[in-house]
mmCIF file of N, CA, C and O in Angstrom:
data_model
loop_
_atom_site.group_PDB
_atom_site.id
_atom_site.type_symbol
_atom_site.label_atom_id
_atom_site.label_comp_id
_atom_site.label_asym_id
_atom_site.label_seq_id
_atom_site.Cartn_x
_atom_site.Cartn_y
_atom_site.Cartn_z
ATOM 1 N N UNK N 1 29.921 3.685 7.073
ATOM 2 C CA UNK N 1 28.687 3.230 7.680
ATOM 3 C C UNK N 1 28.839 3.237 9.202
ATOM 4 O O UNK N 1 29.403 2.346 9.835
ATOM 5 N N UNK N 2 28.335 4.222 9.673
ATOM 6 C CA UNK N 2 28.141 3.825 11.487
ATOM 7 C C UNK N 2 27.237 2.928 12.381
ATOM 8 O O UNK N 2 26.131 3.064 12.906
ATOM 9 N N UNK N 3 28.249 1.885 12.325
ATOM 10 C CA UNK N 3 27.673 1.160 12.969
ATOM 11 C C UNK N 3 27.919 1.067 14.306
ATOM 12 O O UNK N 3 29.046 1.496 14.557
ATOM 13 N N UNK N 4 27.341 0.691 15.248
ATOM 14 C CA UNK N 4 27.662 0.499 16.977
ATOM 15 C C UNK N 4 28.556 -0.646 17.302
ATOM 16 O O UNK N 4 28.511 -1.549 16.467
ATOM 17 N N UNK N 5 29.334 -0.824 18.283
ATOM 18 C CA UNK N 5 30.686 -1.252 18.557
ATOM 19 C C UNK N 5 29.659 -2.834 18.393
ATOM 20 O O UNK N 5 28.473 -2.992 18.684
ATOM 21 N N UNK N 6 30.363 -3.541 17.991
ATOM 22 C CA UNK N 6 30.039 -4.959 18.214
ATOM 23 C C UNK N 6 29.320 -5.805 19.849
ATOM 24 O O UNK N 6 28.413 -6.624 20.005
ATOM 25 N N UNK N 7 30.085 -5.234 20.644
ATOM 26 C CA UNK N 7 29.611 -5.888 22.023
ATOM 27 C C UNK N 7 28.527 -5.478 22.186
ATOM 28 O O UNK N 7 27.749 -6.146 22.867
ATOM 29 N N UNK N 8 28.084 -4.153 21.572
ATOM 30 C CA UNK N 8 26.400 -3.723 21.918
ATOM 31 C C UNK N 8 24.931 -4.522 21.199
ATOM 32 O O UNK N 8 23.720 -4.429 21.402
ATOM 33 N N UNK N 9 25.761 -5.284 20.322
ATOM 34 C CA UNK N 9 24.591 -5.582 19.614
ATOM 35 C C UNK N 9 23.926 -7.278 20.396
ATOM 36 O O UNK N 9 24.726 -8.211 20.470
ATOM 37 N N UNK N 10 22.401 -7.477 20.929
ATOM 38 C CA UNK N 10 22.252 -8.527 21.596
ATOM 39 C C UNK N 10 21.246 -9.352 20.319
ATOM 40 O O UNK N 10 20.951 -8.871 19.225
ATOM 41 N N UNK N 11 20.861 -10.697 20.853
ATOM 42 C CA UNK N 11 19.884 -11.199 20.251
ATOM 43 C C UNK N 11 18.360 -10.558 19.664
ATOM 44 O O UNK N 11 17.594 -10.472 20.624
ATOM 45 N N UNK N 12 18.113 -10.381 19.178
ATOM 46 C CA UNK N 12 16.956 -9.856 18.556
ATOM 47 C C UNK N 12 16.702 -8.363 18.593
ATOM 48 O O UNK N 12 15.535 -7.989 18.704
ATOM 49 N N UNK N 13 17.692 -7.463 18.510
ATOM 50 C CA UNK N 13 17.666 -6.497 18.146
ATOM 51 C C UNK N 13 16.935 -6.571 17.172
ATOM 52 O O UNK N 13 16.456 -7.678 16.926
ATOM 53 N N UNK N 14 16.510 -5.104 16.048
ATOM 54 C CA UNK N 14 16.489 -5.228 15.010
ATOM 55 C C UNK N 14 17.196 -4.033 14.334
ATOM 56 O O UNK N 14 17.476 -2.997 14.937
ATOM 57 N N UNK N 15 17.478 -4.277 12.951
ATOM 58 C CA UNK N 15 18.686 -3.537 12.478
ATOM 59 C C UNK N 15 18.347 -3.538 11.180
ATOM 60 O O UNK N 15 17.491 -4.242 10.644
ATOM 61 N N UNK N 16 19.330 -2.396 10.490
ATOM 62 C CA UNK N 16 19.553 -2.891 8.769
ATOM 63 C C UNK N 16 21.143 -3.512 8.892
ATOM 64 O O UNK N 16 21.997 -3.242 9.736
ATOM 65 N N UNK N 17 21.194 -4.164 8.079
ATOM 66 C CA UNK N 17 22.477 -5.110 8.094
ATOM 67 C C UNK N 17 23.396 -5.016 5.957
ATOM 68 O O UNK N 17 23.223 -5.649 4.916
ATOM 69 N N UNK N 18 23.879 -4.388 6.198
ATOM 70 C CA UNK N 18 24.710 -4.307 4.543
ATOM 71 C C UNK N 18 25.816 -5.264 4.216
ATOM 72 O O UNK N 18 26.862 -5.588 4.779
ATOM 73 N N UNK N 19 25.212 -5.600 3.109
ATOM 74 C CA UNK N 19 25.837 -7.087 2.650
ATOM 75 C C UNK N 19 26.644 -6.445 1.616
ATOM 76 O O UNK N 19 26.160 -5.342 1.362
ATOM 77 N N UNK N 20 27.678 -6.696 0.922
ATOM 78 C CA UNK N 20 28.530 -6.136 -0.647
ATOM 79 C C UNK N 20 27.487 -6.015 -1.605
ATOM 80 O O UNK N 20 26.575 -6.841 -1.547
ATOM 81 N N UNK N 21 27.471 -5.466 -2.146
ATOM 82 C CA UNK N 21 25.736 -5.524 -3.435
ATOM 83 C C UNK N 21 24.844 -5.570 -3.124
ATOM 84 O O UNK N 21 23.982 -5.528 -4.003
ATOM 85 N N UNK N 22 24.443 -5.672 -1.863
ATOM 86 C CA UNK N 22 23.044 -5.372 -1.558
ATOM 87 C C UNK N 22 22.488 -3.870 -0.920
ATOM 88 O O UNK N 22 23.334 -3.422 -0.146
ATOM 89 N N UNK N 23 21.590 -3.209 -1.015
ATOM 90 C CA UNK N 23 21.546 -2.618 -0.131
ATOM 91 C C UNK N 23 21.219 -2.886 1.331
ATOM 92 O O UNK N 23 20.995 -4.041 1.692
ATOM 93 N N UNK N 24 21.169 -1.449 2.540
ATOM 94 C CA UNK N 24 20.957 -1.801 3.854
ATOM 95 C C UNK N 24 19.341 -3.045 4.010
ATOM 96 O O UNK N 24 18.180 -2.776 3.701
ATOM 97 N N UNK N 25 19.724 -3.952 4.407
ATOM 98 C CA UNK N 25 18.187 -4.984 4.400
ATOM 99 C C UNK N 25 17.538 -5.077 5.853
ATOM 100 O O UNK N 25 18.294 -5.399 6.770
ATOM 101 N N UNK N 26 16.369 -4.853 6.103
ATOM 102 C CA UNK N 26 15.740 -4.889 7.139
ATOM 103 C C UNK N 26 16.555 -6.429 7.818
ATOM 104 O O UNK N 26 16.834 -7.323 7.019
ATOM 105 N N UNK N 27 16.888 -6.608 9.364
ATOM 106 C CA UNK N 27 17.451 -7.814 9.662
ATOM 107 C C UNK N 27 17.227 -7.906 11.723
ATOM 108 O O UNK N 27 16.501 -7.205 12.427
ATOM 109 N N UNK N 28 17.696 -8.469 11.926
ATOM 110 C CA UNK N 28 17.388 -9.148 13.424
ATOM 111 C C UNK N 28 19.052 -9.618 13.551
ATOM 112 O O UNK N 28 19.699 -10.289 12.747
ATOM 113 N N UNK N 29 19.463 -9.059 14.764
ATOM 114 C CA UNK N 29 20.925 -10.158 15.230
ATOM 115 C C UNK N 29 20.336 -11.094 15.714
ATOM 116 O O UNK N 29 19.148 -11.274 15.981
ATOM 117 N N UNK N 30 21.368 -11.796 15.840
ATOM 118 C CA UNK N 30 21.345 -12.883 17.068
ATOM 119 C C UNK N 30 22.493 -13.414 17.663
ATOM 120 O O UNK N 30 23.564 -12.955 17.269
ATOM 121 N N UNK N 31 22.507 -14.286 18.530
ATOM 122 C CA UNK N 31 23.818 -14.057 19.332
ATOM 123 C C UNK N 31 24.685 -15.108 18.768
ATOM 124 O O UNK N 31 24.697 -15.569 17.627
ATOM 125 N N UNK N 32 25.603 -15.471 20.075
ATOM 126 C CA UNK N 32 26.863 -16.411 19.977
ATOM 127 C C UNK N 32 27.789 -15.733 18.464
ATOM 128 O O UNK N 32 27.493 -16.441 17.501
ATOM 129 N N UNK N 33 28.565 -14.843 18.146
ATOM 130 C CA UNK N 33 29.257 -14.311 17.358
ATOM 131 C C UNK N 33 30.441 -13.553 17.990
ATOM 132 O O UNK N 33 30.294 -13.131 19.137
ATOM 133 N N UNK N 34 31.463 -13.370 17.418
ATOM 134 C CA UNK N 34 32.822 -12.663 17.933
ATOM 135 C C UNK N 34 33.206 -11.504 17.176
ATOM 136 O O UNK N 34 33.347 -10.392 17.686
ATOM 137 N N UNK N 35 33.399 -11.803 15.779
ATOM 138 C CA UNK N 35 33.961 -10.715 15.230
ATOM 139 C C UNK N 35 32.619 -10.394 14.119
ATOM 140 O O UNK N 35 32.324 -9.213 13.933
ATOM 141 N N UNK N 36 31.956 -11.313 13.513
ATOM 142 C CA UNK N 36 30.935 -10.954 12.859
ATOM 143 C C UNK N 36 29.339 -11.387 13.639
ATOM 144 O O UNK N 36 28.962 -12.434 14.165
ATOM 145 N N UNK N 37 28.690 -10.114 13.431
ATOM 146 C CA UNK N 37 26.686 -10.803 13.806
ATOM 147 C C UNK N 37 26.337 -11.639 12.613
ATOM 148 O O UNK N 37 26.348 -11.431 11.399
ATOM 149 N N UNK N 38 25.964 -12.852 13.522
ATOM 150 C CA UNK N 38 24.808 -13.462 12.489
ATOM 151 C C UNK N 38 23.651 -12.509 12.712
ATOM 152 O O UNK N 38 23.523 -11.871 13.757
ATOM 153 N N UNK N 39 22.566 -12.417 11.388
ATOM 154 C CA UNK N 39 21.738 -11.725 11.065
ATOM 155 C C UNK N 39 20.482 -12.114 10.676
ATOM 156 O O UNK N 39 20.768 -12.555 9.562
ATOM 157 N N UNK N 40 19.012 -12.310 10.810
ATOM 158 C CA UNK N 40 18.458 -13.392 10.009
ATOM 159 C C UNK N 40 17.672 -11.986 9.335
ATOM 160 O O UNK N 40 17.195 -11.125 10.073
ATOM 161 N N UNK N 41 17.609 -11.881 7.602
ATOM 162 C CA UNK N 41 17.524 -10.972 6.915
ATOM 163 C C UNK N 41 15.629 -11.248 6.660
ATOM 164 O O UNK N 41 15.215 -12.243 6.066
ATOM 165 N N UNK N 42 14.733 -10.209 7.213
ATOM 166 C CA UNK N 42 13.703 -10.618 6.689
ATOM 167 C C UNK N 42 13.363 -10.393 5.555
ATOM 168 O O UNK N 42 14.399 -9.959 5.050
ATOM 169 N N UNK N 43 12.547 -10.393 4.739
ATOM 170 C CA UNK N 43 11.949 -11.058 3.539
ATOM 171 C C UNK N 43 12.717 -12.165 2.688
ATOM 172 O O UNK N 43 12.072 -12.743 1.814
ATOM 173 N N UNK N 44 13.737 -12.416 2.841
ATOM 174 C CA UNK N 44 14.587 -13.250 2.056
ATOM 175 C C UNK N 44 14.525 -14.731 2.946
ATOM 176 O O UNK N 44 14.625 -15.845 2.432
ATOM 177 N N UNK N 45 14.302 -14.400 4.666
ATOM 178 C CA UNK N 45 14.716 -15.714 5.279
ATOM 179 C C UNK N 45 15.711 -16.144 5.540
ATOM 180 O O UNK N 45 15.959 -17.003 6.387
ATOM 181 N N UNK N 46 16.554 -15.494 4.706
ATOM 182 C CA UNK N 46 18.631 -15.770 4.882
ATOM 183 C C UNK N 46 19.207 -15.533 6.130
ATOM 184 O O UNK N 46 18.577 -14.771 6.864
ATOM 185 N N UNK N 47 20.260 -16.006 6.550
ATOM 186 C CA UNK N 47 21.122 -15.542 7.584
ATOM 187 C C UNK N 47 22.528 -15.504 7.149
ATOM 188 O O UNK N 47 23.132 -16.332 6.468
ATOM 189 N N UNK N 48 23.009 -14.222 7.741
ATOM 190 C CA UNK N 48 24.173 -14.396 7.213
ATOM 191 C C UNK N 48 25.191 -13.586 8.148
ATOM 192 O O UNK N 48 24.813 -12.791 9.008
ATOM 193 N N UNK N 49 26.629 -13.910 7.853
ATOM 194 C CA UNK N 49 26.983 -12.885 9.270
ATOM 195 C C UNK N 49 27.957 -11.746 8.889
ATOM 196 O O UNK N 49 28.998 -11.828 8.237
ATOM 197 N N UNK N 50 27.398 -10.709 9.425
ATOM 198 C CA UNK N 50 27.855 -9.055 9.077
ATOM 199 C C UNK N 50 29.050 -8.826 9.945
ATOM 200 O O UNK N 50 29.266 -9.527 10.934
ATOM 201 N N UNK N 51 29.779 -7.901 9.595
ATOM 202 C CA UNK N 51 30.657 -7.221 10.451
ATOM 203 C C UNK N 51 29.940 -6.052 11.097
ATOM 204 O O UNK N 51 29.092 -5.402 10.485
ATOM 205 N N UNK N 52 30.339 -5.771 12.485
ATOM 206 C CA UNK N 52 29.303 -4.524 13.240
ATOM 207 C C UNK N 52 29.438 -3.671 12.432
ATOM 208 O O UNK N 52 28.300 -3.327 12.114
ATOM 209 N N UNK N 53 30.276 -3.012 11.803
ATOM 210 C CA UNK N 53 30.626 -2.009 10.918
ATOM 211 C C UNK N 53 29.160 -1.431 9.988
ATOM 212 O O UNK N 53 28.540 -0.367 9.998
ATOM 213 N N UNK N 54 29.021 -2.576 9.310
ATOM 214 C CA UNK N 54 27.815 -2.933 8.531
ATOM 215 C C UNK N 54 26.298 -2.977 8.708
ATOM 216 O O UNK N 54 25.522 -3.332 7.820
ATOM 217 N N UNK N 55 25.917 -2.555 10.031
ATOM 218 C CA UNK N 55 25.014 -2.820 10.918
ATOM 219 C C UNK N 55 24.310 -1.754 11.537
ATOM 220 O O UNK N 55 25.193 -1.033 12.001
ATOM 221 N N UNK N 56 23.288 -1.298 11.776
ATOM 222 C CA UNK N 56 22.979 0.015 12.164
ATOM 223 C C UNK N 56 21.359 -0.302 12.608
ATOM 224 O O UNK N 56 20.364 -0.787 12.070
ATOM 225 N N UNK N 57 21.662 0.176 13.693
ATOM 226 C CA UNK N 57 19.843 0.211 14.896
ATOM 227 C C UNK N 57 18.844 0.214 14.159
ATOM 228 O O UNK N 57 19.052 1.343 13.714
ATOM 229 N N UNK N 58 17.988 -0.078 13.684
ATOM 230 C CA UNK N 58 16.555 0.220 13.106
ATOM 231 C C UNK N 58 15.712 1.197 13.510
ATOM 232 O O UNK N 58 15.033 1.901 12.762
ATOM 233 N N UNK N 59 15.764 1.253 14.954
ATOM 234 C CA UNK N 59 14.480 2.554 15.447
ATOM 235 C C UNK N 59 15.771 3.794 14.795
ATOM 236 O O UNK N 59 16.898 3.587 15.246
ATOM 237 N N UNK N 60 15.669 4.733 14.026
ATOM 238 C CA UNK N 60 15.815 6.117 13.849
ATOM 239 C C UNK N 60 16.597 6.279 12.599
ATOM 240 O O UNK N 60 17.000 7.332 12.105
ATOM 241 N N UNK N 61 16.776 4.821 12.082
ATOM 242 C CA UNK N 61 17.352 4.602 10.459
ATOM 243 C C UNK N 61 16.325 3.704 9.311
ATOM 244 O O UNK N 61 16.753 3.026 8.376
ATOM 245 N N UNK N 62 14.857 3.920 9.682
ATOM 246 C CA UNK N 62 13.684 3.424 8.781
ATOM 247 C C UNK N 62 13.502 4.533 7.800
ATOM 248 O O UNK N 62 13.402 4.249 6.606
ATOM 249 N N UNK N 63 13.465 5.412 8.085
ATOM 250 C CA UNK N 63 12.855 6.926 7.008
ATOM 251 C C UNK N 63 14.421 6.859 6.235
ATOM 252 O O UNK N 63 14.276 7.246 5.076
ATOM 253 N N UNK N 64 15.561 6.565 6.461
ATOM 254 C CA UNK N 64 16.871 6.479 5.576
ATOM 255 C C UNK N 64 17.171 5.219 4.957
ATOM 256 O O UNK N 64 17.908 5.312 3.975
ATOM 257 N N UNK N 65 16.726 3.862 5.329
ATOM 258 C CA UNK N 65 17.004 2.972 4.462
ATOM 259 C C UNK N 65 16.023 1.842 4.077
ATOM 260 O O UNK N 65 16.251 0.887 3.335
ATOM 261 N N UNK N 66 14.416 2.275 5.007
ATOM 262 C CA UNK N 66 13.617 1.701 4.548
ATOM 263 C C UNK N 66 12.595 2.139 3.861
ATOM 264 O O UNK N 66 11.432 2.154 4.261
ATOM 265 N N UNK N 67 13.161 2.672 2.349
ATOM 266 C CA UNK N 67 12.075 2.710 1.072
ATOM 267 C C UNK N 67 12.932 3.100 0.201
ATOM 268 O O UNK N 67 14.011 3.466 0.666
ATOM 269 N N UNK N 68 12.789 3.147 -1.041
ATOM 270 C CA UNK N 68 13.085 3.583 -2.357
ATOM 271 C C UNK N 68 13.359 2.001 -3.133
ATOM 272 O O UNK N 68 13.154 1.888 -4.342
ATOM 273 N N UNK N 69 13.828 0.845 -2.313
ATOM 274 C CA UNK N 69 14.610 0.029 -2.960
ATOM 275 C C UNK N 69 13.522 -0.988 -3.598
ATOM 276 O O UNK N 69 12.695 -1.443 -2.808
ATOM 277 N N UNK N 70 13.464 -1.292 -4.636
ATOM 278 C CA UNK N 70 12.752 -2.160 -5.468
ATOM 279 C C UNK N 70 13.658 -3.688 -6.008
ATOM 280 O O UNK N 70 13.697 -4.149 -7.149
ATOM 281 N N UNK N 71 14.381 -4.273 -4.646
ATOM 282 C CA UNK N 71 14.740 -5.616 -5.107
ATOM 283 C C UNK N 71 14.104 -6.453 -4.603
ATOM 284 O O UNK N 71 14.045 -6.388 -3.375
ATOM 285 N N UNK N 72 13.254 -7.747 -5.386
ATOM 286 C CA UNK N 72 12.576 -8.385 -4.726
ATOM 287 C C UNK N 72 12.421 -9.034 -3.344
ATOM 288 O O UNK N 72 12.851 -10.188 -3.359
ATOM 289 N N UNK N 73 12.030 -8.721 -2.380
ATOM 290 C CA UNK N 73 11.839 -9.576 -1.052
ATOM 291 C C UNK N 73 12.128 -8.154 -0.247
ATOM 292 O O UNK N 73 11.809 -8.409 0.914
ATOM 293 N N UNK N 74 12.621 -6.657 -0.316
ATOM 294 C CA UNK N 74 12.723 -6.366 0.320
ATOM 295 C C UNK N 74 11.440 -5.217 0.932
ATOM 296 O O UNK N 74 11.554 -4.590 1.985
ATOM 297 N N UNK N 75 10.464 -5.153 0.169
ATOM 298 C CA UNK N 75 9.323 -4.720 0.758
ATOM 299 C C UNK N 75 8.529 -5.793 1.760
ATOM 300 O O UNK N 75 8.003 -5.390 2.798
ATOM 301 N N UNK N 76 8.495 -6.907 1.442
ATOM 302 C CA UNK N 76 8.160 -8.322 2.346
ATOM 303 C C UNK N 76 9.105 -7.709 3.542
ATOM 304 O O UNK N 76 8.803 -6.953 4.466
ATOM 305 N N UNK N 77 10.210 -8.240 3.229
ATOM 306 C CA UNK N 77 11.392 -7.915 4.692
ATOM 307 C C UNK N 77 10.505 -6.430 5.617
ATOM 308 O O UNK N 77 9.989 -6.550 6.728
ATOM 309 N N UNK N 78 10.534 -5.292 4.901
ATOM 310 C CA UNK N 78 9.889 -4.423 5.660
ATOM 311 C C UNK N 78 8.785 -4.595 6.184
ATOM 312 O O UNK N 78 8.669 -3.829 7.141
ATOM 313 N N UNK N 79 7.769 -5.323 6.011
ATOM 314 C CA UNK N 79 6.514 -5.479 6.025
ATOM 315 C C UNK N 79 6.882 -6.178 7.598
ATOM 316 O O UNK N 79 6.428 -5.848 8.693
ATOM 317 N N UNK N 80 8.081 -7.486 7.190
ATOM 318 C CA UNK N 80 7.966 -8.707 8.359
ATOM 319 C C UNK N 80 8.200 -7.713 9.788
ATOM 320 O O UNK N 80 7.527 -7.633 10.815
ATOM 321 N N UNK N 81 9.478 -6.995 9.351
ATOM 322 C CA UNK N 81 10.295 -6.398 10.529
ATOM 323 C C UNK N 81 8.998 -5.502 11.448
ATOM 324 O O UNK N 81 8.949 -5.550 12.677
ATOM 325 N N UNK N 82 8.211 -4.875 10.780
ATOM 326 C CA UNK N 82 7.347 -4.089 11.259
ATOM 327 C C UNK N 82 6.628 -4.538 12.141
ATOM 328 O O UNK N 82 6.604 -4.094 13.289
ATOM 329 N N UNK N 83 5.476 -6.128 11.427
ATOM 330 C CA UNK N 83 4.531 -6.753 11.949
ATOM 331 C C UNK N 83 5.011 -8.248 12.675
ATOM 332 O O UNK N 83 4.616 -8.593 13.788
ATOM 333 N N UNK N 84 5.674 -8.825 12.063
ATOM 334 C CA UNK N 84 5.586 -9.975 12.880
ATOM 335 C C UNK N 84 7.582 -10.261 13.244
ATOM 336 O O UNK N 84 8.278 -11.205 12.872
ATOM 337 N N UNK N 85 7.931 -9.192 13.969
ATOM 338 C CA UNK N 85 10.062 -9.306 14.324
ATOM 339 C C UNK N 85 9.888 -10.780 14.673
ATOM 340 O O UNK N 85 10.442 -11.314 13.713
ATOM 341 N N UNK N 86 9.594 -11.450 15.213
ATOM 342 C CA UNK N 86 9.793 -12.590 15.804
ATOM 343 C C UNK N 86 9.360 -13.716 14.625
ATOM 344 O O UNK N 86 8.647 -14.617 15.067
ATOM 345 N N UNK N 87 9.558 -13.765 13.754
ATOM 346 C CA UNK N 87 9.268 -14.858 12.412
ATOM 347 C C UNK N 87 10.653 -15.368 12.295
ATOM 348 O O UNK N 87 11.553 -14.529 12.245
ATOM 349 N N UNK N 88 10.880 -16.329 12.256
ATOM 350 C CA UNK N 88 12.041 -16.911 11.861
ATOM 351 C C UNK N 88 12.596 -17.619 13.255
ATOM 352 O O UNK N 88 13.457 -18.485 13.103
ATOM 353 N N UNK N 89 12.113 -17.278 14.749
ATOM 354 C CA UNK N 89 12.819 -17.824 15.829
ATOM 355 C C UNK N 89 12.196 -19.050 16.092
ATOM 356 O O UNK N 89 11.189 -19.617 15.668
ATOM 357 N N UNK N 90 13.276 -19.361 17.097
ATOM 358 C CA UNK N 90 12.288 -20.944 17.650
ATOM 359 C C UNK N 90 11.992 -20.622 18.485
ATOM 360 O O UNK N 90 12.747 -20.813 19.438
ATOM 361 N N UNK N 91 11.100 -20.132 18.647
ATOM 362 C CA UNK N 91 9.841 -19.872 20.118
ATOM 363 C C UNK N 91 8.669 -20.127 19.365
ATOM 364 O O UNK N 91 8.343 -19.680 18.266
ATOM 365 N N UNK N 92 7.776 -21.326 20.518
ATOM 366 C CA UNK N 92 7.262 -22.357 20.133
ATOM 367 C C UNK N 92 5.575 -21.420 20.479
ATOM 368 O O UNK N 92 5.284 -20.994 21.596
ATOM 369 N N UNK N 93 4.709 -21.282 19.284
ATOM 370 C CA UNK N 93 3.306 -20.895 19.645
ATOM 371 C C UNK N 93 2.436 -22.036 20.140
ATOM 372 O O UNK N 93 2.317 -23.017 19.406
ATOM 373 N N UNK N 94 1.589 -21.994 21.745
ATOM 374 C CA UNK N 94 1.417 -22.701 21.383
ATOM 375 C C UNK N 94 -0.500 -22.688 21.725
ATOM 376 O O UNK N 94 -0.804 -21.610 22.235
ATOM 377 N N UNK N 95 -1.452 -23.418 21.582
ATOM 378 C CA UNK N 95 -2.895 -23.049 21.645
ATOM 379 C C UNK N 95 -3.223 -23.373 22.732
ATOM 380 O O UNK N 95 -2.639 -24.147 23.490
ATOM 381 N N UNK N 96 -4.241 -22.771 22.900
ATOM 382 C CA UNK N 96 -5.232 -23.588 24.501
ATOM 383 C C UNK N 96 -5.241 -24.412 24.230
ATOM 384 O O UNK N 96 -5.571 -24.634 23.065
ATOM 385 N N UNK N 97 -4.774 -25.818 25.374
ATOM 386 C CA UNK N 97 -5.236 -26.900 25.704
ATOM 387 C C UNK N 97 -6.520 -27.270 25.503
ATOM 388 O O UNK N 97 -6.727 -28.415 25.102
ATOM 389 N N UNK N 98 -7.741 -26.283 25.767
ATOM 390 C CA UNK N 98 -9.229 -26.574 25.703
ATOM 391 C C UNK N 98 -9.365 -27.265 24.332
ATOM 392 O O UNK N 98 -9.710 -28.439 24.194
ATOM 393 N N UNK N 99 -8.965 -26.163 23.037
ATOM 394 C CA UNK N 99 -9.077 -25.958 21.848
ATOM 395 C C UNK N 99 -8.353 -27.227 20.982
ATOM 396 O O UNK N 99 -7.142 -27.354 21.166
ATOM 397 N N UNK N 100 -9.074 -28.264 19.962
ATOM 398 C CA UNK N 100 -8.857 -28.971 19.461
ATOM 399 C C UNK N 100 -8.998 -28.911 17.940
ATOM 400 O O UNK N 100 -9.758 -29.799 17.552
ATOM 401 N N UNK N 101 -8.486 -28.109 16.896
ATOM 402 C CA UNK N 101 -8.529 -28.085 15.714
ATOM 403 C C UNK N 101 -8.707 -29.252 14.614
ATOM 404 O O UNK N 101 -7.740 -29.949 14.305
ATOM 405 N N UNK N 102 -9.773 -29.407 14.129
ATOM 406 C CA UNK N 102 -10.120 -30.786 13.123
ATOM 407 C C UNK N 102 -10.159 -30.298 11.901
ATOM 408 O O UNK N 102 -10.553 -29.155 11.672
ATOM 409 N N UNK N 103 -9.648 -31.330 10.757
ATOM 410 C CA UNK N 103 -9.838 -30.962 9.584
ATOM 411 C C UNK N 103 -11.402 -31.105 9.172
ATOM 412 O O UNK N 103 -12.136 -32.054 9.447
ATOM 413 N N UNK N 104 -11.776 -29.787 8.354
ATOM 414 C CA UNK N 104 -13.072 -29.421 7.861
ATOM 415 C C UNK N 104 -13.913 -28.732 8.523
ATOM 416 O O UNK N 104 -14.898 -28.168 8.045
ATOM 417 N N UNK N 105 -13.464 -28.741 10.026
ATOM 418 C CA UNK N 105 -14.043 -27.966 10.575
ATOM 419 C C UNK N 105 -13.680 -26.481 11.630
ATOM 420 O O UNK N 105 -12.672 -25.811 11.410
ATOM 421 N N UNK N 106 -14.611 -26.150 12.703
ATOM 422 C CA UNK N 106 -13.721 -25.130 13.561
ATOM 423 C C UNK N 106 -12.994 -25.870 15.018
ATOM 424 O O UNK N 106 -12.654 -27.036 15.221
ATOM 425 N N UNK N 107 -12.948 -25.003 15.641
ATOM 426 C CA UNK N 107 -12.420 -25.850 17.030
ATOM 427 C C UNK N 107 -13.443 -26.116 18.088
ATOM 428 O O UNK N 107 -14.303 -25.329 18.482
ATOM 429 N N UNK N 108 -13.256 -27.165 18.433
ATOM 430 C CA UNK N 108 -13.839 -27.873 19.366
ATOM 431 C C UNK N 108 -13.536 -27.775 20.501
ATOM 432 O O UNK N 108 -12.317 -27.818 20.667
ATOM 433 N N UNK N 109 -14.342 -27.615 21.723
ATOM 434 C CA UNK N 109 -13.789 -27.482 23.152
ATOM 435 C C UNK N 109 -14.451 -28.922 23.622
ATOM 436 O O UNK N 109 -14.296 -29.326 24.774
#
């Protein structure tokens, strides 16, 4: 599996990440790691931490490891990585101040 040297990989990349028995799973690094990336695996929600070895860029390895696989969560995972990469971080959304959301109804300015 070619993966890129470990020091290259930063926070929120996105990647496929290969676990023992699983196949390559759509995933996100993230930092503070030495010898293994933590990974947060989308559709599953898991994190777990890979060896770089195991690990491979996402932009120009989607048409090779994202489709054929039919284990549950990993069409979700593709779906997330595509539309919403940033699911799972703590970066805080937050609304206009104007805007006051009530139950039963719409928002209020």
């Amino acid at each position: 599996m070619p993966g890129r040297n470990g020091d290259q990989f930063k926070a929120g990349d996105l990647v496929f990440a290969k676990m023992k028995g699983f196949p390559h799973w759509p995933a996100r690094a993230d930092d503070g790691y030495k010898k293994r990336v933590p990974v947060y695996f989308f559709g599953t929600h898991q994190i777990g931490n890979i060896p770089p070895q195991n690990i491979v860029p996402y932009s120009g390895n989607k048409m090779k490891y994202g489709s054929g696989v039919r284990i549950r969560g990993f069409m979700e995972g593709m779906w997330e990585i595509q539309n919403t990469p940033g699911i799972g971080t703590k970066i805080l959304v937050s609304f206009p101040p104007q805007c006051v959301c009530v139950r039963g109804g719409g928002p209020y300015l």
